[in-house]
Amino acid sequence: MTEHLPVLQVVVPLIAAPLCALLRPGRAVWLLAMVTCALCLLIAALLLDRVLAQGVISYAMGGWPAPWGIEYRVDAANAYMLLIVAAIGAVVMAFARTVVEQRIRLPASKQPWFYATYLLCLTGLLGMIVTGDAFNVFVFLEISSLSSYVLISIGRDRRALTAAYQYLIMGTIGATFILIGIGFLYVMTGTLNMADLAARLPAVADTRTVRAAFAFLTIGISLKLALFPLHLWLPNAYAYAPSAVTAFLAATATKVAIYVLLRFFFTIFGAQFSFGTMRLDAILLPLALAGIFSASVVAIFQTNVKRMLAYSSVAQIGYMILGISLVSVTGLTAAISHLFNHALMKGTLFMALGCVSFRIGAVSLDRMAGVGRIMPWTMGAFVIGGLSLIGVPMTAGFVSKWYLILGALERGWWPVALLVLFTSLLAVVYIWRVVETAYFQPAPEGRATTGEAPLALLVPTWTLALANLYFGLDTSLNAGVARRAAEALLGVGP
Amino acid sequence: MQILGLYNYWIFIVLMMCGFYVVISRGNLVKKLVGLNIFQTSVFILYISMGKIAGGTAPILTGMATIYSNPVPHVLILTAIVVGIATTALGLALVVRIHEAYGTIEEDEIHAQSEDEAL
């Protein structure tokens, strides 16, 4: 049984999704989805444990050996990503039930479809991570993308529809670019297996086709991960999606795209080709810095808090890309560790906002005035998430910022390190605006004085909030394993 | 001669650019989807072309033929065609819902309505 873990990781949610769609609305369908998510988390934890103990796991799909059949290949980097996505998937699923039943504009009879779509999205994300086959990445990418368009479009606001449409157009262009890139690689090498591609590419690396493939993949993946200036789909999609969906997508979807970027550029093309020959870092670095700076500034001027956090996500993606563009073990450790930490902090923040909108029906700054006094637990979680986002010591966010600054100083780029510190101050500004409004301003007239959010929402929110604190102190997972993943990607170390 | 011999790749490039241009330049949501479709279809042609060998036959061992076309790209593109259909269907479904919500499928008119809402 345990040798089938890599494939079970994908098959379990894939089979559970149509089962969910067949069930009648009610508690059972949620329970099935929840158990599925919990199983995924368990499988991911077991996989990480095995990979750390025994090294790379290779699984031949259907018994067909590697270069011909589809190989599922799990190393430190995948296993770590699987754990992030599965954990967020499970926590948000626990959160989703109350939101879906009462807050989403979805007739009760259609609710099972929400769970089915959510599980399909999870399947796609997990599949992109676990697979060792380049074309398989595209297939899972489309599974997760198509289901996330649906999830976004069921937001209460009608602008959710246009946001989903815009994301569909941009996402499909990105995915098609990736498809073209993979096609060019196949033309040159005759293989789709990632390890096999890595072995065969150096012989043909100096051709226009491979360089074109590289360009198409760069643009395609950058669209999916919302690298500045290709991030335009993201703010609306996150702002108008239902809060549970935003929490799930913000914490996982762009992270998985960054993982795909790492996989293609470090494992398939190799750091030597991507950063030595093609000088990708020279493009990524300025875009990352521009993204961090401009998105943080734009976030300060937002009045919709969800939209503000969406812009903050663009800035945080910039930090990860910055870490990658340092092309060193420390820089990559920062990027990979930030994948984990950002999932924790944005998960917390968006779920706390979900609690707020559950009670007062809006998340604009003026409507949130005084909410800290009536919802102390919710806003407490928001503050912890905010501190982590800023990168205050003792929170998870500090760990990745620390490595990022170390990595920049290692390269002697002290202006970059200073900019990281300065933009953290911008994060202080926009988080403080919310805290100030929520705690120190009187409640607006005419808002119903409702109490704290129900426990079913608070428990998942606080689980992630406490994880922010825990992983700020015990960094063996988010820095230790991240370092091993970075070393594996760069091909140095054990 | 080589330029003409590679005509299917030229078709790929022309179709791809046409589709891409339609997606960017049109304001009508359905027309955008049409452009997206052309863009995706061009990639199908790329994949099908690269698997085909002139004079090659289907890869079935009959003992008669010696040149076979590579079936893998054709199978891959079947998957991509399914993905394309799903994308188009979902896109059109969204357009229907957008039309219900806004009463129009022109991008600038929707944008104007959204602006009013934000104020």
XYZ file of C-alpha atoms in Angstrom:
613
model
C 0.000 0.000 0.000
C 2.642 2.510 0.972
C 4.472 2.171 -2.332
C 1.356 3.523 -4.059
C 1.305 6.727 -2.005
C 2.417 9.026 -4.875
C -0.488 8.028 -7.072
C -2.997 7.878 -4.222
C -2.198 11.516 -3.552
C -3.914 12.366 -6.832
C -6.380 9.523 -7.231
C -8.094 9.926 -3.854
C -9.415 13.480 -4.439
C -10.023 12.735 -8.129
C -12.394 9.869 -7.279
C -13.975 11.695 -4.365
C -14.894 14.678 -6.566
C -17.562 12.961 -8.715
C -18.798 11.097 -5.632
C -19.393 14.462 -3.974
C -21.339 15.630 -7.008
C -23.585 12.567 -6.736
C -24.457 13.073 -3.077
C -27.440 15.072 -1.871
C -26.772 18.443 -0.275
C -26.206 18.303 3.448
C -23.712 17.226 6.009
C -22.646 13.991 4.292
C -21.167 15.647 1.234
C -19.074 17.997 3.328
C -17.959 15.095 5.490
C -16.838 13.136 2.426
C -14.886 16.134 1.117
C -13.379 16.764 4.544
C -12.300 13.139 4.968
C -10.778 13.242 1.477
C -8.800 16.381 2.299
C -7.646 14.846 5.580
C -6.544 11.707 3.716
C -4.596 13.845 1.243
C -2.863 15.556 4.128
C -2.034 12.212 5.708
C -0.620 10.894 2.419
C 1.429 14.071 1.947
C 2.821 13.802 5.484
C 3.736 10.143 4.976
C 5.403 10.967 1.654
C 7.465 13.766 3.174
C 8.502 11.485 5.998
C 9.585 8.760 3.589
C 11.408 11.134 1.266
C 13.361 12.680 4.116
C 14.299 9.236 5.392
C 14.974 7.368 2.139
C 15.500 9.914 -0.601
C 13.705 10.238 -3.940
C 10.640 8.058 -4.564
C 9.930 7.109 -8.155
C 6.558 5.625 -9.120
C 5.881 4.170 -12.546
C 2.279 4.899 -13.486
C 0.508 1.694 -14.532
C 3.763 -0.238 -14.315
C 5.244 1.381 -17.447
C 8.923 2.132 -16.790
C 10.083 5.720 -16.612
C 10.973 7.330 -19.945
C 8.008 5.690 -21.741
C 5.337 5.715 -19.102
C 4.393 8.617 -16.859
C 6.623 8.782 -13.840
C 5.601 10.262 -10.505
C 8.736 11.434 -8.825
C 8.787 12.763 -5.288
C 11.842 14.484 -3.851
C 12.297 16.908 -0.961
C 10.918 19.856 -2.961
C 7.735 18.067 -4.131
C 7.006 16.426 -0.837
C 7.301 19.764 0.928
C 4.953 21.422 -1.578
C 2.474 18.541 -1.327
C 2.342 19.055 2.411
C 1.634 22.789 2.046
C -1.156 22.327 -0.488
C -2.759 19.377 1.285
C -2.610 21.129 4.663
C -4.191 24.322 3.348
C -6.731 22.255 1.420
C -7.797 20.484 4.616
C -7.923 23.593 6.822
C -9.896 25.615 4.292
C -12.294 22.715 3.713
C -13.049 22.753 7.447
C -13.739 26.474 7.075
C -15.736 26.167 3.873
C -18.820 24.368 5.141
C -20.354 27.257 7.077
C -19.472 29.735 4.355
C -20.932 27.583 1.606
C -24.149 26.907 3.488
C -24.897 30.483 4.386
C -22.854 32.963 2.464
C -22.372 31.820 -1.101
C -25.021 32.742 -3.623
C -25.531 29.153 -4.595
C -28.822 27.271 -4.375
C -28.708 24.518 -1.772
C -29.142 21.842 -4.437
C -25.916 22.965 -6.113
C -23.760 22.847 -3.001
C -22.344 19.368 -3.650
C -20.907 20.771 -6.884
C -18.905 23.263 -4.873
C -17.195 20.453 -2.986
C -16.661 18.478 -6.187
C -15.043 21.476 -7.874
C -12.918 22.211 -4.824
C -11.630 18.637 -4.769
C -10.909 18.776 -8.507
C -8.923 21.943 -7.966
C -7.006 20.204 -5.174
C -6.414 17.217 -7.474
C -4.963 19.463 -10.146
C -2.675 21.290 -7.745
C -1.409 18.089 -6.114
C -0.968 16.464 -9.520
C 1.144 19.330 -10.859
C 3.444 18.889 -7.892
C 3.754 15.135 -7.782
C 4.224 14.373 -11.458
C 7.574 13.870 -13.127
C 6.218 14.269 -16.642
C 6.183 17.626 -18.410
C 2.940 17.091 -20.327
C 1.218 15.764 -17.229
C 1.987 19.127 -15.610
C -0.046 20.828 -18.350
C -2.994 18.467 -17.895
C -3.128 18.960 -14.129
C -2.582 22.681 -14.578
C -5.716 22.837 -16.684
C -7.685 20.687 -14.226
C -6.836 23.044 -11.390
C -7.297 26.185 -13.513
C -10.695 25.245 -14.937
C -12.015 24.370 -11.508
C -10.613 27.545 -9.984
C -12.393 29.662 -12.635
C -15.626 28.010 -11.546
C -14.861 28.520 -7.855
C -14.132 32.212 -8.393
C -17.263 32.783 -10.452
C -19.619 31.763 -7.620
C -18.730 34.838 -5.568
C -21.677 36.934 -4.364
C -20.693 40.035 -6.292
C -21.486 40.002 -10.024
C -17.965 41.285 -10.623
C -16.843 37.771 -9.635
C -18.113 36.661 -13.054
C -16.006 39.141 -14.984
C -13.030 38.390 -12.729
C -13.392 34.677 -13.476
C -13.720 35.413 -17.210
C -10.614 37.576 -17.192
C -8.706 34.894 -15.305
C -9.946 32.296 -17.806
C -8.583 34.294 -20.741
C -5.234 35.053 -19.105
C -4.899 31.590 -17.615
C -5.627 29.864 -20.916
C -3.087 32.017 -22.732
C -0.555 31.114 -20.041
C -1.356 27.408 -20.220
C -1.209 27.422 -24.027
C 2.210 29.094 -23.918
C 3.340 26.330 -21.574
C 1.934 23.779 -24.027
C 3.892 25.331 -26.899
C 7.046 25.309 -24.768
C 6.623 21.651 -23.892
C 5.968 20.872 -27.556
C 9.248 22.503 -28.615
C 11.101 20.547 -25.947
C 9.528 17.335 -27.220
C 10.541 18.122 -30.786
C 14.146 18.516 -29.748
C 14.454 15.601 -27.330
C 11.652 13.148 -28.074
C 10.850 12.755 -24.416
C 8.503 14.256 -21.860
C 9.947 12.736 -18.711
C 11.539 15.483 -16.652
C 14.670 13.554 -15.651
C 15.076 12.319 -19.210
C 14.597 15.863 -20.555
C 17.249 17.136 -18.176
C 19.678 14.494 -19.435
C 19.031 15.128 -23.138
C 18.643 18.901 -23.245
C 22.325 19.921 -22.807
C 23.196 18.285 -26.142
C 20.712 20.473 -28.019
C 20.684 23.477 -25.685
C 22.299 25.835 -28.146
C 19.433 25.858 -30.649
C 16.782 28.428 -31.353
C 14.018 25.911 -30.666
C 15.162 25.283 -27.101
C 15.592 28.985 -26.476
C 12.072 29.590 -27.832
C 10.753 26.818 -25.583
C 12.441 28.511 -22.665
C 10.837 31.841 -23.546
C 7.345 30.370 -23.960
C 7.614 28.488 -20.674
C 8.863 31.573 -18.851
C 5.962 33.729 -20.016
C 3.368 30.998 -19.575
C 4.378 30.102 -16.046
C 4.831 33.764 -15.096
C 1.227 34.401 -16.154
C 0.030 31.577 -13.938
C 2.048 32.704 -10.933
C 1.030 36.368 -11.416
C 4.511 37.789 -11.763
C 4.400 41.564 -12.110
C 3.375 42.866 -14.723
C 1.395 39.735 -15.666
C -0.598 39.862 -12.429
C -3.633 41.762 -13.707
C -6.040 38.842 -13.317
C -5.202 38.324 -9.664
C -6.598 41.290 -7.664
C -10.164 41.001 -9.007
C -10.176 37.217 -8.861
C -9.148 37.223 -5.206
C -11.322 40.178 -4.247
C -14.628 38.833 -5.566
C -14.256 35.077 -5.026
C -15.994 33.593 -1.980
C -13.757 33.976 1.083
C -13.069 30.252 1.452
C -12.047 30.069 -2.203
C -9.800 33.115 -1.885
C -8.109 31.631 1.171
C -7.534 28.356 -0.672
C -6.352 29.814 -3.985
C -4.224 32.574 -2.467
C -2.435 30.049 -0.299
C -1.907 27.385 -2.965
C -2.493 28.203 -6.654
C 0.267 30.750 -7.242
C 2.622 28.751 -5.013
C 2.214 25.677 -7.160
C 2.948 27.780 -10.248
C 6.160 28.933 -8.575
C 7.013 25.317 -7.871
C 6.482 24.543 -11.579
C 8.822 27.425 -12.415
C 11.467 25.975 -10.100
C 10.989 22.520 -11.576
C 11.340 23.683 -15.174
C 14.217 26.071 -14.675
C 16.286 24.169 -12.159
C 15.529 20.513 -12.829
C 14.744 20.404 -16.556
C 16.784 23.254 -18.048
C 19.305 23.311 -15.205
C 20.491 26.377 -13.320
C 23.508 26.628 -15.628
C 21.351 27.075 -18.750
C 18.536 29.131 -17.184
C 20.683 31.574 -15.288
C 24.140 31.170 -16.845
C 23.301 31.120 -20.567
C 19.848 32.696 -20.668
C 20.450 35.213 -17.841
C 16.905 34.768 -16.564
C 17.877 36.335 -13.239
C 18.509 39.626 -15.038
C 14.823 39.668 -16.033
C 13.358 38.205 -12.853
C 15.213 40.482 -10.436
C 13.935 43.852 -11.729
C 10.417 42.465 -12.228
C 10.417 41.069 -8.695
C 11.589 44.365 -7.221
C 9.139 46.395 -9.299
C 6.346 44.004 -8.314
C 7.158 44.148 -4.613
C 7.350 47.905 -4.610
C 4.413 48.837 -6.827
C 2.000 46.219 -5.465
C 2.796 47.227 -1.871
C 2.153 50.881 -2.696
C -1.095 50.067 -4.507
C -2.182 47.912 -1.554
C -1.930 50.930 0.743
C -4.555 52.798 -1.249
C -7.174 50.042 -1.413
C -10.432 50.426 0.491
C -11.567 46.831 0.005
C -9.431 44.847 2.447
C -9.666 41.655 0.398
C -8.358 43.527 -2.641
C -5.629 45.055 -0.505
C -4.460 41.596 0.528
C -4.651 40.469 -3.098
C -2.195 43.217 -4.066
C -0.100 42.227 -1.089
C -0.041 38.702 -2.576
C 1.457 40.103 -5.774
C 4.156 41.735 -3.650
C 4.789 38.517 -1.738
C 5.149 36.606 -5.014
C 7.773 39.217 -5.825
C 9.720 38.217 -2.706
C 9.689 34.588 -3.808
C 10.854 35.463 -7.325
C 13.512 37.692 -5.776
C 14.760 34.708 -3.782
C 14.868 32.606 -6.963
C 16.715 35.301 -8.905
C 19.511 35.271 -6.318
C 20.374 31.757 -7.651
C 22.036 30.625 -4.431
C 21.114 28.036 -1.837
C 20.210 30.780 0.632
C 18.095 32.657 -1.906
C 16.249 29.535 -2.973
C 15.758 28.544 0.658
C 14.164 31.944 1.212
C 11.867 31.482 -1.790
C 10.834 27.950 -0.901
C 10.395 28.761 2.757
C 8.294 31.790 1.785
C 6.016 29.491 -0.236
C 5.153 27.790 3.028
C 5.058 30.880 5.232
C 3.038 32.910 2.780
C 0.488 30.105 2.535
C 0.133 30.259 6.318
C -0.145 34.039 6.585
C -2.431 34.635 3.616
C -4.570 31.654 4.631
C -4.983 33.198 8.085
C -5.687 36.694 6.794
C -8.218 35.672 4.158
C -10.010 33.324 6.554
C -10.174 36.065 9.192
C -11.687 38.314 6.516
C -14.078 35.482 5.713
C -15.200 35.554 9.367
C -15.680 39.332 9.175
C -17.715 39.185 5.982
C -19.720 36.294 7.434
C -20.858 38.549 10.277
C -21.058 42.012 8.789
C -21.410 41.108 5.135
C -18.628 43.340 3.829
C -14.879 43.752 4.029
C -14.469 47.382 3.018
C -12.463 49.512 5.419
C -15.307 51.845 6.394
C -17.648 48.938 7.153
C -14.982 47.223 9.236
C -14.674 50.146 11.656
C -14.835 49.033 15.270
C -15.055 45.379 14.326
C -12.123 44.521 16.611
C -14.258 45.142 19.656
C -17.156 42.912 18.653
C -15.034 40.179 17.046
C -11.890 40.035 19.198
C -10.908 36.490 18.232
C -11.284 37.060 14.509
C -9.292 40.262 14.548
C -6.749 38.639 16.877
C -6.071 36.053 14.170
C -5.925 38.855 11.598
C -3.293 40.682 13.652
C -1.156 37.548 13.971
C -1.421 36.963 10.232
C -0.582 40.623 9.641
C 2.487 40.499 11.885
C 3.639 37.417 10.021
C 3.067 39.200 6.698
C 5.189 42.119 7.877
C 7.885 39.702 9.037
C 8.041 40.442 12.739
C 10.434 38.096 14.620
C 8.810 35.029 16.236
C 6.391 34.685 13.317
C 6.756 32.496 10.242
C 7.097 35.514 7.958
C 10.315 36.522 9.687
C 12.045 33.270 8.745
C 11.767 33.782 4.997
C 12.542 37.524 5.126
C 15.641 36.686 7.166
C 16.905 34.217 4.571
C 16.029 36.607 1.780
C 18.098 39.396 3.306
C 20.935 36.970 4.075
C 20.841 35.778 0.465
C 20.924 39.342 -0.887
C 23.840 40.269 1.388
C 25.682 37.090 0.355
C 25.597 38.359 -3.219
C 26.654 41.796 -1.958
C 23.378 43.345 -3.111
C 22.753 45.499 -0.060
C 20.345 47.867 -1.898
C 18.107 44.836 -2.486
C 18.276 43.950 1.193
C 17.383 47.536 2.093
C 14.447 47.459 -0.330
C 13.155 44.276 1.314
C 13.242 46.051 4.672
C 11.642 49.179 3.250
C 8.789 47.275 1.588
C 8.175 45.448 4.866
C 7.477 48.911 6.267
C 4.916 49.411 3.486
C 3.282 46.194 4.712
C 3.192 47.731 8.189
C 1.305 50.681 6.714
C -1.437 48.702 5.005
C -1.882 46.204 7.830
C -1.964 49.080 10.327
C -4.739 50.803 8.367
C -6.942 47.764 8.960
C -5.930 47.352 12.598
C -6.474 51.034 13.311
C -9.926 51.002 11.704
C -10.963 47.791 13.385
C -9.854 48.681 16.886
C -9.852 52.450 17.257
C -12.733 53.735 15.170
C -16.366 53.777 16.238
C -18.714 51.373 14.533
C -20.622 52.970 11.630
C -24.273 53.828 12.162
C -26.789 51.269 11.117
C -24.557 48.218 11.150
C -26.161 45.331 12.981
C -24.208 44.579 16.142
C -23.548 40.918 15.692
C -21.163 38.933 17.814
C -18.086 36.842 17.236
C -17.884 34.487 14.267
C -19.095 30.908 14.883
C -16.618 28.369 16.200
C -16.708 26.408 12.934
C -14.997 29.395 11.296
C -12.766 30.426 14.191
C -11.135 27.042 14.756
C -9.630 26.704 11.238
C -8.635 30.363 11.245
C -6.856 30.038 14.554
C -5.249 26.756 13.523
C -3.420 28.631 10.789
C -2.793 31.662 13.012
C -1.117 29.483 15.638
C 0.834 27.717 12.889
C 2.225 31.160 11.977
C 3.573 31.464 15.500
C 4.710 27.865 15.783
C 6.694 27.886 12.562
C 8.238 31.189 13.578
C 9.872 29.388 16.480
C 10.414 25.854 15.186
C 11.943 26.313 11.752
C 12.917 22.704 11.105
C 10.162 22.335 8.486
C 9.866 25.730 6.815
C 13.613 26.435 6.785
C 15.254 23.038 7.320
C 13.318 21.123 4.690
C 13.239 24.193 2.448
C 17.036 24.191 2.491
C 17.136 20.525 1.528
C 14.697 21.221 -1.281
C 16.845 24.142 -2.452
C 19.960 21.987 -2.416
C 18.164 19.270 -4.345
C 17.026 21.786 -6.982
C 20.460 23.327 -7.360
C 22.051 19.885 -7.407
C 24.461 20.566 -4.562
C 24.757 18.959 -1.148
C 23.540 15.505 -0.189
C 12.104 25.729 -50.876
C 12.562 25.015 -47.235
C 10.255 27.853 -46.312
C 7.490 26.382 -48.461
C 8.208 22.860 -47.236
C 7.511 23.941 -43.694
C 4.147 25.436 -44.651
C 2.271 23.745 -41.790
C 4.505 25.513 -39.295
C 3.815 28.805 -41.054
C 0.114 28.126 -40.694
C 0.713 27.506 -36.996
C 2.446 30.855 -36.596
C -0.126 32.822 -38.592
C -3.096 31.229 -36.831
C -1.479 31.710 -33.445
C -0.874 35.396 -34.066
C -4.380 35.908 -35.490
C -5.959 34.250 -32.484
C -3.780 36.090 -30.020
C -4.520 39.412 -31.725
C -8.268 38.793 -31.609
C -8.077 38.010 -27.873
C -6.241 41.233 -27.195
C -8.032 43.603 -29.556
C -11.707 42.602 -29.365
C -13.966 43.958 -26.654
C -16.776 41.485 -27.240
C -16.474 38.608 -24.793
C -17.636 35.966 -27.296
C -15.223 37.217 -29.956
C -12.431 37.000 -27.406
C -13.307 33.338 -26.873
C -13.275 32.763 -30.630
C -9.795 34.253 -30.732
C -8.721 32.080 -27.837
C -10.023 29.056 -29.707
C -8.035 29.893 -32.831
C -4.978 30.434 -30.646
C -5.390 26.999 -29.057
C -6.146 25.308 -32.380
C -2.893 26.617 -33.834
C -1.031 24.690 -31.150
C -2.897 21.533 -32.140
C -1.503 21.958 -35.652
C 2.003 22.406 -34.229
C 1.770 19.134 -32.320
C 0.180 17.183 -35.164
C 2.796 18.460 -37.624
C 5.702 17.434 -35.499
C 4.564 13.840 -35.191
C 3.990 13.382 -38.907
C 6.679 12.005 -41.176
C 6.190 12.364 -44.932
C 5.248 8.958 -46.297
C 4.982 7.526 -42.811
C 2.072 5.367 -41.804
C 0.312 4.501 -38.573
C 2.653 2.718 -36.165
C 1.206 -0.761 -36.554
C 3.666 -3.611 -37.142
C 2.377 -5.218 -40.317
C 5.721 -5.930 -41.885
C 4.768 -3.834 -44.937
C 5.837 -0.335 -43.944
C 9.195 0.872 -42.763
C 8.445 4.518 -41.893
C 6.076 5.264 -39.044
C 4.660 8.538 -37.775
C 5.102 9.244 -34.078
C 1.721 8.727 -32.411
C 2.644 10.355 -29.093
C 2.080 14.018 -30.131
C -1.258 13.050 -31.641
C -2.347 11.435 -28.406
C -1.087 14.398 -26.405
C -3.055 16.786 -28.519
C -6.229 14.769 -28.043
C -5.893 15.665 -24.380
C -5.292 19.291 -25.262
C -8.360 19.310 -27.537
C -10.472 18.081 -24.620
C -9.003 20.822 -22.464
C -9.798 23.353 -25.197
C -13.414 22.215 -25.367
C -13.749 22.447 -21.601
C -12.261 25.936 -21.609
C -14.562 27.142 -24.376
C -17.621 25.624 -22.718
C -16.783 27.191 -19.385
C -15.946 30.519 -21.023
C -19.261 30.594 -22.870
C -21.118 29.625 -19.701
C -19.471 32.554 -17.941
C -20.462 34.855 -20.812
C -24.084 33.744 -20.430
C -23.966 34.530 -16.719
C -22.252 37.857 -17.374
C -24.995 38.713 -19.846
C -27.626 37.879 -17.225
C -25.887 40.018 -14.624
C -24.902 43.024 -16.758
C -27.202 42.857 -19.758
C -24.266 43.213 -22.142
C -21.200 41.315 -23.286
C -19.179 44.327 -24.411
C -16.130 44.737 -22.230
C -16.201 48.543 -22.055
C -19.883 48.659 -21.078
C -19.306 46.088 -18.329
C -16.322 48.068 -17.188
C -18.386 51.266 -17.062
C -21.042 49.544 -14.946
C -18.417 48.176 -12.573
C -16.905 51.641 -12.242
C -20.297 53.033 -11.222
C -20.612 50.304 -8.627
C -17.250 51.126 -7.130
C -18.214 54.775 -6.629
